[in-house]
PDB file of N, CA, C and O in Angstrom:
ATOM      1  N   MET A1248       8.693  74.032 163.681  1.00 49.00           N
ATOM      2  CA  MET A1248       9.318  72.795 164.073  1.00 49.00           C
ATOM      3  C   MET A1248      10.642  73.121 164.767  1.00 49.00           C
ATOM      4  O   MET A1248      11.388  73.957 164.313  1.00 49.00           O
ATOM      5  N   ARG A1249      10.911  72.441 165.892  1.00 51.00           N
ATOM      6  CA  ARG A1249      12.123  72.668 166.649  1.00 51.00           C
ATOM      7  C   ARG A1249      13.309  71.959 166.005  1.00 51.00           C
ATOM      8  O   ARG A1249      13.155  71.095 165.173  1.00 51.00           O
ATOM      9  N   SER A1250      14.511  72.313 166.468  1.00 50.00           N
ATOM     10  CA  SER A1250      15.689  71.633 165.945  1.00 50.00           C
ATOM     11  C   SER A1250      15.688  70.181 166.411  1.00 50.00           C
ATOM     12  O   SER A1250      15.213  69.858 167.495  1.00 50.00           O
ATOM     13  N   LYS A1251      16.215  69.314 165.584  1.00 51.00           N
ATOM     14  CA  LYS A1251      16.205  67.888 165.871  1.00 51.00           C
ATOM     15  C   LYS A1251      17.331  67.510 166.829  1.00 51.00           C
ATOM     16  O   LYS A1251      18.476  67.869 166.594  1.00 51.00           O
ATOM     17  N   PRO A1252      17.022  66.766 167.894  1.00 54.00           N
ATOM     18  CA  PRO A1252      18.051  66.320 168.824  1.00 54.00           C
ATOM     19  C   PRO A1252      18.730  65.033 168.380  1.00 54.00           C
ATOM     20  O   PRO A1252      19.559  64.487 169.072  1.00 54.00           O
ATOM     21  N   GLY A1253      18.396  64.537 167.186  1.00 53.00           N
ATOM     22  CA  GLY A1253      18.751  63.218 166.684  1.00 53.00           C
ATOM     23  C   GLY A1253      20.108  62.656 167.006  1.00 53.00           C
ATOM     24  O   GLY A1253      20.232  61.694 167.736  1.00 53.00           O
ATOM     25  N   GLY A1254      21.169  63.225 166.425  1.00 53.00           N
ATOM     26  CA  GLY A1254      22.484  62.643 166.566  1.00 53.00           C
ATOM     27  C   GLY A1254      22.921  62.509 168.011  1.00 53.00           C
ATOM     28  O   GLY A1254      23.398  61.460 168.437  1.00 53.00           O
ATOM     29  N   LEU A1255      22.758  63.554 168.782  1.00 51.00           N
ATOM     30  CA  LEU A1255      23.160  63.527 170.178  1.00 51.00           C
ATOM     31  C   LEU A1255      22.364  62.494 170.956  1.00 51.00           C
ATOM     32  O   LEU A1255      22.926  61.689 171.706  1.00 51.00           O
ATOM     33  N   TRP A1256      21.046  62.481 170.788  1.00 51.00           N
ATOM     34  CA  TRP A1256      20.205  61.557 171.537  1.00 51.00           C
ATOM     35  C   TRP A1256      20.515  60.103 171.173  1.00 51.00           C
ATOM     36  O   TRP A1256      20.641  59.245 172.019  1.00 51.00           O
ATOM     37  N   ARG A1257      20.644  59.822 169.904  1.00 53.00           N
ATOM     38  CA  ARG A1257      20.886  58.446 169.471  1.00 53.00           C
ATOM     39  C   ARG A1257      22.289  57.975 169.815  1.00 53.00           C
ATOM     40  O   ARG A1257      22.517  56.794 169.983  1.00 53.00           O
ATOM     41  N   SER A1258      23.243  58.904 169.920  1.00 51.00           N
ATOM     42  CA  SER A1258      24.610  58.486 170.221  1.00 51.00           C
ATOM     43  C   SER A1258      24.817  58.217 171.704  1.00 51.00           C
ATOM     44  O   SER A1258      25.752  57.533 172.078  1.00 51.00           O
ATOM     45  N   CYS A1259      23.935  58.735 172.552  1.00 51.00           N
ATOM     46  CA  CYS A1259      24.110  58.493 173.986  1.00 51.00           C
ATOM     47  C   CYS A1259      23.601  57.100 174.343  1.00 51.00           C
ATOM     48  O   CYS A1259      22.742  56.535 173.680  1.00 51.00           O
ATOM     49  N   SER A1260      24.149  56.542 175.389  1.00 46.00           N
ATOM     50  CA  SER A1260      23.791  55.168 175.765  1.00 46.00           C
ATOM     51  C   SER A1260      22.342  55.054 176.219  1.00 46.00           C
ATOM     52  O   SER A1260      21.782  53.966 176.226  1.00 46.00           O
ATOM     53  N   GLY A1261      21.724  56.140 176.598  1.00 52.00           N
ATOM     54  CA  GLY A1261      20.333  56.115 177.054  1.00 52.00           C
ATOM     55  C   GLY A1261      19.351  55.681 175.987  1.00 52.00           C
ATOM     56  O   GLY A1261      18.256  55.212 176.283  1.00 52.00           O
ATOM     57  N   TRP A1262      19.743  55.815 174.711  1.00 56.00           N
ATOM     58  CA  TRP A1262      18.855  55.433 173.617  1.00 56.00           C
ATOM     59  C   TRP A1262      18.501  53.956 173.685  1.00 56.00           C
ATOM     60  O   TRP A1262      17.403  53.547 173.339  1.00 56.00           O
ATOM     61  N   ASN A1263      19.425  53.120 174.124  1.00 67.00           N
ATOM     62  CA  ASN A1263      19.218  51.676 174.143  1.00 67.00           C
ATOM     63  C   ASN A1263      18.625  51.164 175.452  1.00 67.00           C
ATOM     64  O   ASN A1263      18.515  49.962 175.633  1.00 67.00           O
ATOM     65  N   ILE A1264      18.264  52.037 176.335  1.00 73.00           N
ATOM     66  CA  ILE A1264      17.751  51.612 177.638  1.00 73.00           C
ATOM     67  C   ILE A1264      16.499  50.746 177.501  1.00 73.00           C
ATOM     68  O   ILE A1264      16.279  49.834 178.278  1.00 73.00           O
ATOM     69  N   PHE A1265      15.706  50.991 176.472  1.00 70.00           N
ATOM     70  CA  PHE A1265      14.485  50.216 176.288  1.00 70.00           C
ATOM     71  C   PHE A1265      14.773  48.790 175.835  1.00 70.00           C
ATOM     72  O   PHE A1265      13.924  47.924 175.924  1.00 70.00           O
ATOM     73  N   SER A1266      15.971  48.553 175.348  1.00 73.00           N
ATOM     74  CA  SER A1266      16.344  47.213 174.896  1.00 73.00           C
ATOM     75  C   SER A1266      16.796  46.316 176.040  1.00 73.00           C
ATOM     76  O   SER A1266      16.927  45.110 175.861  1.00 73.00           O
ATOM     77  N   LEU A1267      17.055  46.880 177.183  1.00 76.00           N
ATOM     78  CA  LEU A1267      17.514  46.086 178.321  1.00 76.00           C
ATOM     79  C   LEU A1267      16.384  45.210 178.844  1.00 76.00           C
ATOM     80  O   LEU A1267      15.256  45.687 179.047  1.00 76.00           O
ATOM     81  N   PRO A1268      16.641  43.924 179.082  1.00 79.00           N
ATOM     82  CA  PRO A1268      15.579  43.027 179.542  1.00 79.00           C
ATOM     83  C   PRO A1268      15.023  43.402 180.919  1.00 79.00           C
ATOM     84  O   PRO A1268      13.880  43.096 181.229  1.00 79.00           O
ATOM     85  N   GLY A1269      15.816  44.068 181.728  1.00 82.00           N
ATOM     86  CA  GLY A1269      15.356  44.438 183.069  1.00 82.00           C
ATOM     87  C   GLY A1269      14.456  45.658 183.103  1.00 82.00           C
ATOM     88  O   GLY A1269      13.833  45.949 184.119  1.00 82.00           O
ATOM     89  N   VAL A1270      14.367  46.372 182.001  1.00 78.00           N
ATOM     90  CA  VAL A1270      13.512  47.553 181.952  1.00 78.00           C
ATOM     91  C   VAL A1270      12.108  47.093 181.600  1.00 78.00           C
ATOM     92  O   VAL A1270      11.843  46.612 180.505  1.00 78.00           O
ATOM     93  N   GLN A1271      11.219  47.222 182.575  1.00 79.00           N
ATOM     94  CA  GLN A1271       9.840  46.796 182.378  1.00 79.00           C
ATOM     95  C   GLN A1271       8.918  47.986 182.570  1.00 79.00           C
ATOM     96  O   GLN A1271       9.031  48.716 183.545  1.00 79.00           O
ATOM     97  N   MET A1272       8.043  48.156 181.613  1.00 77.00           N
ATOM     98  CA  MET A1272       7.063  49.236 181.684  1.00 77.00           C
ATOM     99  C   MET A1272       5.947  48.928 180.700  1.00 77.00           C
ATOM    100  O   MET A1272       6.172  48.264 179.690  1.00 77.00           O
ATOM    101  N   SER A1273       4.770  49.372 181.033  1.00 81.00           N
ATOM    102  CA  SER A1273       3.681  49.184 180.089  1.00 81.00           C
ATOM    103  C   SER A1273       3.858  50.204 178.963  1.00 81.00           C
ATOM    104  O   SER A1273       4.298  51.324 179.187  1.00 81.00           O
ATOM    105  N   GLY A1274       3.565  49.792 177.763  1.00 80.00           N
ATOM    106  CA  GLY A1274       3.683  50.703 176.638  1.00 80.00           C
ATOM    107  C   GLY A1274       5.120  50.950 176.202  1.00 80.00           C
ATOM    108  O   GLY A1274       5.420  51.983 175.616  1.00 80.00           O
ATOM    109  N   LYS A1275       6.009  50.015 176.489  1.00 80.00           N
ATOM    110  CA  LYS A1275       7.428  50.173 176.146  1.00 80.00           C
ATOM    111  C   LYS A1275       7.620  50.404 174.641  1.00 80.00           C
ATOM    112  O   LYS A1275       8.368  51.288 174.229  1.00 80.00           O
ATOM    113  N   ALA A1276       6.943  49.614 173.825  1.00 84.00           N
ATOM    114  CA  ALA A1276       7.079  49.745 172.367  1.00 84.00           C
ATOM    115  C   ALA A1276       6.553  51.101 171.888  1.00 84.00           C
ATOM    116  O   ALA A1276       7.161  51.737 171.024  1.00 84.00           O
ATOM    117  N   LEU A1277       5.433  51.553 172.452  1.00 89.00           N
ATOM    118  CA  LEU A1277       4.884  52.863 172.074  1.00 89.00           C
ATOM    119  C   LEU A1277       5.846  53.975 172.462  1.00 89.00           C
ATOM    120  O   LEU A1277       6.058  54.923 171.702  1.00 89.00           O
ATOM    121  N   CYS A1278       6.422  53.852 173.635  1.00 87.00           N
ATOM    122  CA  CYS A1278       7.349  54.874 174.118  1.00 87.00           C
ATOM    123  C   CYS A1278       8.578  54.938 173.221  1.00 87.00           C
ATOM    124  O   CYS A1278       9.038  56.022 172.857  1.00 87.00           O
ATOM    125  N   LYS A1279       9.098  53.792 172.824  1.00 85.00           N
ATOM    126  CA  LYS A1279      10.257  53.768 171.939  1.00 85.00           C
ATOM    127  C   LYS A1279       9.917  54.376 170.579  1.00 85.00           C
ATOM    128  O   LYS A1279      10.696  55.151 170.023  1.00 85.00           O
ATOM    129  N   ARG A1280       8.751  54.035 170.040  1.00 89.00           N
ATOM    130  CA  ARG A1280       8.321  54.626 168.767  1.00 89.00           C
ATOM    131  C   ARG A1280       8.132  56.138 168.893  1.00 89.00           C
ATOM    132  O   ARG A1280       8.476  56.901 167.988  1.00 89.00           O
ATOM    133  N   ALA A1281       7.583  56.580 170.032  1.00 90.00           N
ATOM    134  CA  ALA A1281       7.396  58.017 170.260  1.00 90.00           C
ATOM    135  C   ALA A1281       8.744  58.736 170.322  1.00 90.00           C
ATOM    136  O   ALA A1281       8.880  59.848 169.805  1.00 90.00           O
ATOM    137  N   LEU A1282       9.740  58.107 170.927  1.00 88.00           N
ATOM    138  CA  LEU A1282      11.074  58.705 170.956  1.00 88.00           C
ATOM    139  C   LEU A1282      11.653  58.828 169.544  1.00 88.00           C
ATOM    140  O   LEU A1282      12.297  59.821 169.226  1.00 88.00           O
ATOM    141  N   ASP A1283      11.400  57.827 168.707  1.00 88.00           N
ATOM    142  CA  ASP A1283      11.851  57.902 167.320  1.00 88.00           C
ATOM    143  C   ASP A1283      11.210  59.092 166.604  1.00 88.00           C
ATOM    144  O   ASP A1283      11.879  59.843 165.898  1.00 88.00           O
ATOM    145  N   VAL A1284       9.906  59.263 166.791  1.00 91.00           N
ATOM    146  CA  VAL A1284       9.192  60.380 166.153  1.00 91.00           C
ATOM    147  C   VAL A1284       9.691  61.710 166.718  1.00 91.00           C
ATOM    148  O   VAL A1284       9.926  62.666 165.971  1.00 91.00           O
ATOM    149  N   TYR A1285       9.884  61.774 168.021  1.00 90.00           N
ATOM    150  CA  TYR A1285      10.404  62.980 168.682  1.00 90.00           C
ATOM    151  C   TYR A1285      11.740  63.389 168.065  1.00 90.00           C
ATOM    152  O   TYR A1285      11.955  64.550 167.732  1.00 90.00           O
ATOM    153  N   VAL A1286      12.612  62.417 167.877  1.00 88.00           N
ATOM    154  CA  VAL A1286      13.939  62.703 167.319  1.00 88.00           C
ATOM    155  C   VAL A1286      13.858  63.011 165.830  1.00 88.00           C
ATOM    156  O   VAL A1286      14.420  64.003 165.365  1.00 88.00           O
ATOM    157  N   ASP A1287      13.145  62.190 165.075  1.00 89.00           N
ATOM    158  CA  ASP A1287      13.102  62.344 163.613  1.00 89.00           C
ATOM    159  C   ASP A1287      12.338  63.577 163.163  1.00 89.00           C
ATOM    160  O   ASP A1287      12.709  64.210 162.174  1.00 89.00           O
ATOM    161  N   ARG A1288      11.261  63.909 163.847  1.00 90.00           N
ATOM    162  CA  ARG A1288      10.401  65.023 163.410  1.00 90.00           C
ATOM    163  C   ARG A1288      10.666  66.331 164.148  1.00 90.00           C
ATOM    164  O   ARG A1288      10.164  67.376 163.747  1.00 90.00           O
ATOM    165  N   GLY A1289      11.406  66.266 165.261  1.00 89.00           N
ATOM    166  CA  GLY A1289      11.717  67.484 166.003  1.00 89.00           C
ATOM    167  C   GLY A1289      10.517  68.112 166.681  1.00 89.00           C
ATOM    168  O   GLY A1289      10.446  69.324 166.830  1.00 89.00           O
ATOM    169  N   ILE A1290       9.564  67.284 167.081  1.00 92.00           N
ATOM    170  CA  ILE A1290       8.386  67.792 167.807  1.00 92.00           C
ATOM    171  C   ILE A1290       8.531  67.415 169.274  1.00 92.00           C
ATOM    172  O   ILE A1290       9.424  66.653 169.641  1.00 92.00           O
ATOM    173  N   SER A1291       7.655  67.922 170.121  1.00 93.00           N
ATOM    174  CA  SER A1291       7.746  67.603 171.542  1.00 93.00           C
ATOM    175  C   SER A1291       7.451  66.115 171.765  1.00 93.00           C
ATOM    176  O   SER A1291       6.741  65.481 170.977  1.00 93.00           O
ATOM    177  N   PHE A1292       8.007  65.578 172.840  1.00 91.00           N
ATOM    178  CA  PHE A1292       7.752  64.174 173.139  1.00 91.00           C
ATOM    179  C   PHE A1292       6.266  63.951 173.414  1.00 91.00           C
ATOM    180  O   PHE A1292       5.705  62.928 173.020  1.00 91.00           O
ATOM    181  N   ALA A1293       5.620  64.896 174.062  1.00 94.00           N
ATOM    182  CA  ALA A1293       4.188  64.760 174.365  1.00 94.00           C
ATOM    183  C   ALA A1293       3.370  64.632 173.077  1.00 94.00           C
ATOM    184  O   ALA A1293       2.482  63.785 172.984  1.00 94.00           O
ATOM    185  N   ASP A1294       3.684  65.458 172.082  1.00 95.00           N
ATOM    186  CA  ASP A1294       2.980  65.369 170.796  1.00 95.00           C
ATOM    187  C   ASP A1294       3.296  64.049 170.095  1.00 95.00           C
ATOM    188  O   ASP A1294       2.413  63.418 169.508  1.00 95.00           O
ATOM    189  N   ALA A1295       4.555  63.641 170.146  1.00 94.00           N
ATOM    190  CA  ALA A1295       4.958  62.380 169.508  1.00 94.00           C
ATOM    191  C   ALA A1295       4.243  61.198 170.155  1.00 94.00           C
ATOM    192  O   ALA A1295       3.730  60.319 169.463  1.00 94.00           O
ATOM    193  N   TYR A1296       4.180  61.167 171.474  1.00 93.00           N
ATOM    194  CA  TYR A1296       3.519  60.069 172.177  1.00 93.00           C
ATOM    195  C   TYR A1296       2.021  60.059 171.881  1.00 93.00           C
ATOM    196  O   TYR A1296       1.427  59.001 171.663  1.00 93.00           O
ATOM    197  N   THR A1297       1.423  61.238 171.846  1.00 96.00           N
ATOM    198  CA  THR A1297      -0.004  61.336 171.517  1.00 96.00           C
ATOM    199  C   THR A1297      -0.266  60.782 170.116  1.00 96.00           C
ATOM    200  O   THR A1297      -1.188  59.977 169.916  1.00 96.00           O
ATOM    201  N   ALA A1298       0.553  61.178 169.151  1.00 96.00           N
ATOM    202  CA  ALA A1298       0.365  60.731 167.772  1.00 96.00           C
ATOM    203  C   ALA A1298       0.553  59.223 167.638  1.00 96.00           C
ATOM    204  O   ALA A1298      -0.254  58.547 166.984  1.00 96.00           O
ATOM    205  N   ILE A1299       1.574  58.673 168.263  1.00 95.00           N
ATOM    206  CA  ILE A1299       1.846  57.237 168.180  1.00 95.00           C
ATOM    207  C   ILE A1299       0.730  56.445 168.859  1.00 95.00           C
ATOM    208  O   ILE A1299       0.290  55.400 168.354  1.00 95.00           O
ATOM    209  N   THR A1300       0.248  56.920 169.974  1.00 95.00           N
ATOM    210  CA  THR A1300      -0.858  56.252 170.668  1.00 95.00           C
ATOM    211  C   THR A1300      -2.120  56.275 169.818  1.00 95.00           C
ATOM    212  O   THR A1300      -2.828  55.271 169.710  1.00 95.00           O
ATOM    213  N   MET A1301      -2.391  57.415 169.178  1.00 96.00           N
ATOM    214  CA  MET A1301      -3.561  57.509 168.299  1.00 96.00           C
ATOM    215  C   MET A1301      -3.454  56.527 167.145  1.00 96.00           C
ATOM    216  O   MET A1301      -4.413  55.829 166.815  1.00 96.00           O
ATOM    217  N   GLN A1302      -2.275  56.457 166.527  1.00 94.00           N
ATOM    218  CA  GLN A1302      -2.080  55.532 165.417  1.00 94.00           C
ATOM    219  C   GLN A1302      -2.255  54.086 165.868  1.00 94.00           C
ATOM    220  O   GLN A1302      -2.862  53.283 165.161  1.00 94.00           O
ATOM    221  N   ALA A1303      -1.740  53.759 167.039  1.00 94.00           N
ATOM    222  CA  ALA A1303      -1.852  52.389 167.555  1.00 94.00           C
ATOM    223  C   ALA A1303      -3.306  52.008 167.804  1.00 94.00           C
ATOM    224  O   ALA A1303      -3.678  50.837 167.697  1.00 94.00           O
ATOM    225  N   GLN A1304      -4.139  52.987 168.123  1.00 95.00           N
ATOM    226  CA  GLN A1304      -5.550  52.730 168.392  1.00 95.00           C
ATOM    227  C   GLN A1304      -6.426  52.946 167.159  1.00 95.00           C
ATOM    228  O   GLN A1304      -7.651  52.869 167.242  1.00 95.00           O
ATOM    229  N   GLY A1305      -5.795  53.250 166.031  1.00 96.00           N
ATOM    230  CA  GLY A1305      -6.550  53.414 164.791  1.00 96.00           C
ATOM    231  C   GLY A1305      -7.306  54.724 164.678  1.00 96.00           C
ATOM    232  O   GLY A1305      -8.288  54.808 163.944  1.00 96.00           O
ATOM    233  N   VAL A1306      -6.853  55.745 165.384  1.00 96.00           N
ATOM    234  CA  VAL A1306      -7.498  57.056 165.328  1.00 96.00           C
ATOM    235  C   VAL A1306      -6.702  57.920 164.346  1.00 96.00           C
ATOM    236  O   VAL A1306      -5.576  58.317 164.634  1.00 96.00           O
ATOM    237  N   PRO A1307      -7.273  58.232 163.171  1.00 96.00           N
ATOM    238  CA  PRO A1307      -6.513  58.916 162.127  1.00 96.00           C
ATOM    239  C   PRO A1307      -6.572  60.444 162.163  1.00 96.00           C
ATOM    240  O   PRO A1307      -5.914  61.107 161.382  1.00 96.00           O
ATOM    241  N   GLU A1308      -7.362  61.017 163.068  1.00 97.00           N
ATOM    242  CA  GLU A1308      -7.622  62.452 163.012  1.00 97.00           C
ATOM    243  C   GLU A1308      -7.548  63.060 164.408  1.00 97.00           C
ATOM    244  O   GLU A1308      -8.017  62.481 165.374  1.00 97.00           O
ATOM    245  N   ILE A1309      -6.965  64.273 164.480  1.00 96.00           N
ATOM    246  CA  ILE A1309      -6.898  64.997 165.744  1.00 96.00           C
ATOM    247  C   ILE A1309      -7.369  66.431 165.508  1.00 96.00           C
ATOM    248  O   ILE A1309      -7.022  67.049 164.502  1.00 96.00           O
ATOM    249  N   TYR A1310      -8.158  66.928 166.418  1.00 96.00           N
ATOM    250  CA  TYR A1310      -8.592  68.316 166.383  1.00 96.00           C
ATOM    251  C   TYR A1310      -7.656  69.096 167.289  1.00 96.00           C
ATOM    252  O   TYR A1310      -7.650  68.897 168.501  1.00 96.00           O
ATOM    253  N   SER A1311      -6.855  69.966 166.689  1.00 96.00           N
ATOM    254  CA  SER A1311      -5.835  70.675 167.457  1.00 96.00           C
ATOM    255  C   SER A1311      -5.356  71.901 166.702  1.00 96.00           C
ATOM    256  O   SER A1311      -5.345  71.923 165.477  1.00 96.00           O
ATOM    257  N   TRP A1312      -4.942  72.915 167.451  1.00 95.00           N
ATOM    258  CA  TRP A1312      -4.296  74.076 166.853  1.00 95.00           C
ATOM    259  C   TRP A1312      -2.795  73.842 166.709  1.00 95.00           C
ATOM    260  O   TRP A1312      -2.100  74.606 166.082  1.00 95.00           O
ATOM    261  N   ASP A1313      -2.288  72.791 167.287  1.00 95.00           N
ATOM    262  CA  ASP A1313      -0.855  72.493 167.312  1.00 95.00           C
ATOM    263  C   ASP A1313      -0.404  71.956 165.949  1.00 95.00           C
ATOM    264  O   ASP A1313      -0.715  70.835 165.574  1.00 95.00           O
ATOM    265  N   ARG A1314       0.367  72.739 165.233  1.00 94.00           N
ATOM    266  CA  ARG A1314       0.795  72.366 163.882  1.00 94.00           C
ATOM    267  C   ARG A1314       1.874  71.282 163.871  1.00 94.00           C
ATOM    268  O   ARG A1314       2.207  70.766 162.809  1.00 94.00           O
ATOM    269  N   ASP A1315       2.426  70.948 165.026  1.00 93.00           N
ATOM    270  CA  ASP A1315       3.399  69.847 165.075  1.00 93.00           C
ATOM    271  C   ASP A1315       2.788  68.545 164.563  1.00 93.00           C
ATOM    272  O   ASP A1315       3.492  67.708 164.005  1.00 93.00           O
ATOM    273  N   PHE A1316       1.486  68.383 164.737  1.00 95.00           N
ATOM    274  CA  PHE A1316       0.824  67.163 164.274  1.00 95.00           C
ATOM    275  C   PHE A1316       0.809  67.047 162.747  1.00 95.00           C
ATOM    276  O   PHE A1316       0.602  65.970 162.213  1.00 95.00           O
ATOM    277  N   ASP A1317       1.056  68.159 162.063  1.00 94.00           N
ATOM    278  CA  ASP A1317       1.123  68.132 160.600  1.00 94.00           C
ATOM    279  C   ASP A1317       2.341  67.337 160.109  1.00 94.00           C
ATOM    280  O   ASP A1317       2.392  66.934 158.956  1.00 94.00           O
ATOM    281  N   HIS A1318       3.310  67.126 160.976  1.00 90.00           N
ATOM    282  CA  HIS A1318       4.551  66.451 160.607  1.00 90.00           C
ATOM    283  C   HIS A1318       4.505  64.945 160.841  1.00 90.00           C
ATOM    284  O   HIS A1318       5.511  64.261 160.693  1.00 90.00           O
ATOM    285  N   ILE A1319       3.334  64.430 161.197  1.00 92.00           N
ATOM    286  CA  ILE A1319       3.183  63.007 161.481  1.00 92.00           C
ATOM    287  C   ILE A1319       2.482  62.329 160.310  1.00 92.00           C
ATOM    288  O   ILE A1319       1.334  62.657 159.993  1.00 92.00           O
ATOM    289  N   ASP A1320       3.183  61.400 159.671  1.00 90.00           N
ATOM    290  CA  ASP A1320       2.593  60.659 158.556  1.00 90.00           C
ATOM    291  C   ASP A1320       1.402  59.836 159.035  1.00 90.00           C
ATOM    292  O   ASP A1320       1.449  59.210 160.087  1.00 90.00           O
ATOM    293  N   GLY A1321       0.326  59.871 158.266  1.00 91.00           N
ATOM    294  CA  GLY A1321      -0.847  59.066 158.580  1.00 91.00           C
ATOM    295  C   GLY A1321      -1.783  59.688 159.612  1.00 91.00           C
ATOM    296  O   GLY A1321      -2.768  59.069 159.999  1.00 91.00           O
ATOM    297  N   LEU A1322      -1.485  60.901 160.043  1.00 94.00           N
ATOM    298  CA  LEU A1322      -2.350  61.575 161.020  1.00 94.00           C
ATOM    299  C   LEU A1322      -2.842  62.876 160.396  1.00 94.00           C
ATOM    300  O   LEU A1322      -2.060  63.673 159.887  1.00 94.00           O
ATOM    301  N   ASN A1323      -4.139  63.060 160.398  1.00 95.00           N
ATOM    302  CA  ASN A1323      -4.749  64.253 159.819  1.00 95.00           C
ATOM    303  C   ASN A1323      -5.141  65.199 160.940  1.00 95.00           C
ATOM    304  O   ASN A1323      -5.926  64.865 161.804  1.00 95.00           O
ATOM    305  N   ARG A1324      -4.565  66.413 160.903  1.00 96.00           N
ATOM    306  CA  ARG A1324      -4.914  67.435 161.913  1.00 96.00           C
ATOM    307  C   ARG A1324      -6.015  68.314 161.363  1.00 96.00           C
ATOM    308  O   ARG A1324      -5.937  68.813 160.242  1.00 96.00           O
ATOM    309  N   VAL A1325      -7.049  68.495 162.148  1.00 96.00           N
ATOM    310  CA  VAL A1325      -8.155  69.388 161.791  1.00 96.00           C
ATOM    311  C   VAL A1325      -8.128  70.542 162.775  1.00 96.00           C
ATOM    312  O   VAL A1325      -8.141  70.336 163.995  1.00 96.00           O
ATOM    313  N   GLU A1326      -8.044  71.738 162.245  1.00 95.00           N
ATOM    314  CA  GLU A1326      -8.014  72.910 163.109  1.00 95.00           C
ATOM    315  C   GLU A1326      -9.444  73.239 163.549  1.00 95.00           C
ATOM    316  O   GLU A1326     -10.332  73.422 162.717  1.00 95.00           O
ATOM    317  N   PRO A1327      -9.661  73.293 164.859  1.00 93.00           N
ATOM    318  CA  PRO A1327     -11.013  73.578 165.363  1.00 93.00           C
ATOM    319  C   PRO A1327     -11.465  74.980 164.982  1.00 93.00           C
ATOM    320  O   PRO A1327     -10.643  75.896 164.830  1.00 93.00           O
ATOM    321  N   GLU A1328     -12.744  75.121 164.814  1.00 90.00           N
ATOM    322  CA  GLU A1328     -13.304  76.448 164.585  1.00 90.00           C
ATOM    323  C   GLU A1328     -13.430  77.150 165.918  1.00 90.00           C
ATOM    324  O   GLU A1328     -13.650  76.520 166.954  1.00 90.00           O
ATOM    325  N   GLU A1329     -13.281  78.444 165.881  1.00 76.00           N
ATOM    326  CA  GLU A1329     -13.364  79.190 167.147  1.00 76.00           C
ATOM    327  C   GLU A1329     -14.782  79.454 167.551  1.00 76.00           C
ATOM    328  O   GLU A1329     -15.712  79.387 166.903  1.00 76.00           O
TER     329      GLU A1329
END
């Protein structure tokens, strides 16, 4: 697990950019939740976004060698057989 960017990221004004009414994007809520997971768990944003999207779609399991997924509550990582 990588070091957490938490304090620095949350203290910068960019953290609240998603709260601005003029910021429009599809999946805004998912992206904000993924940023929370990225900061809180210290995993890559790509892994955080993948995990949050899976949870939103009701997919509880991922087949992956990437152990970062082990740090996501409610997501079960299954290591593929070679």
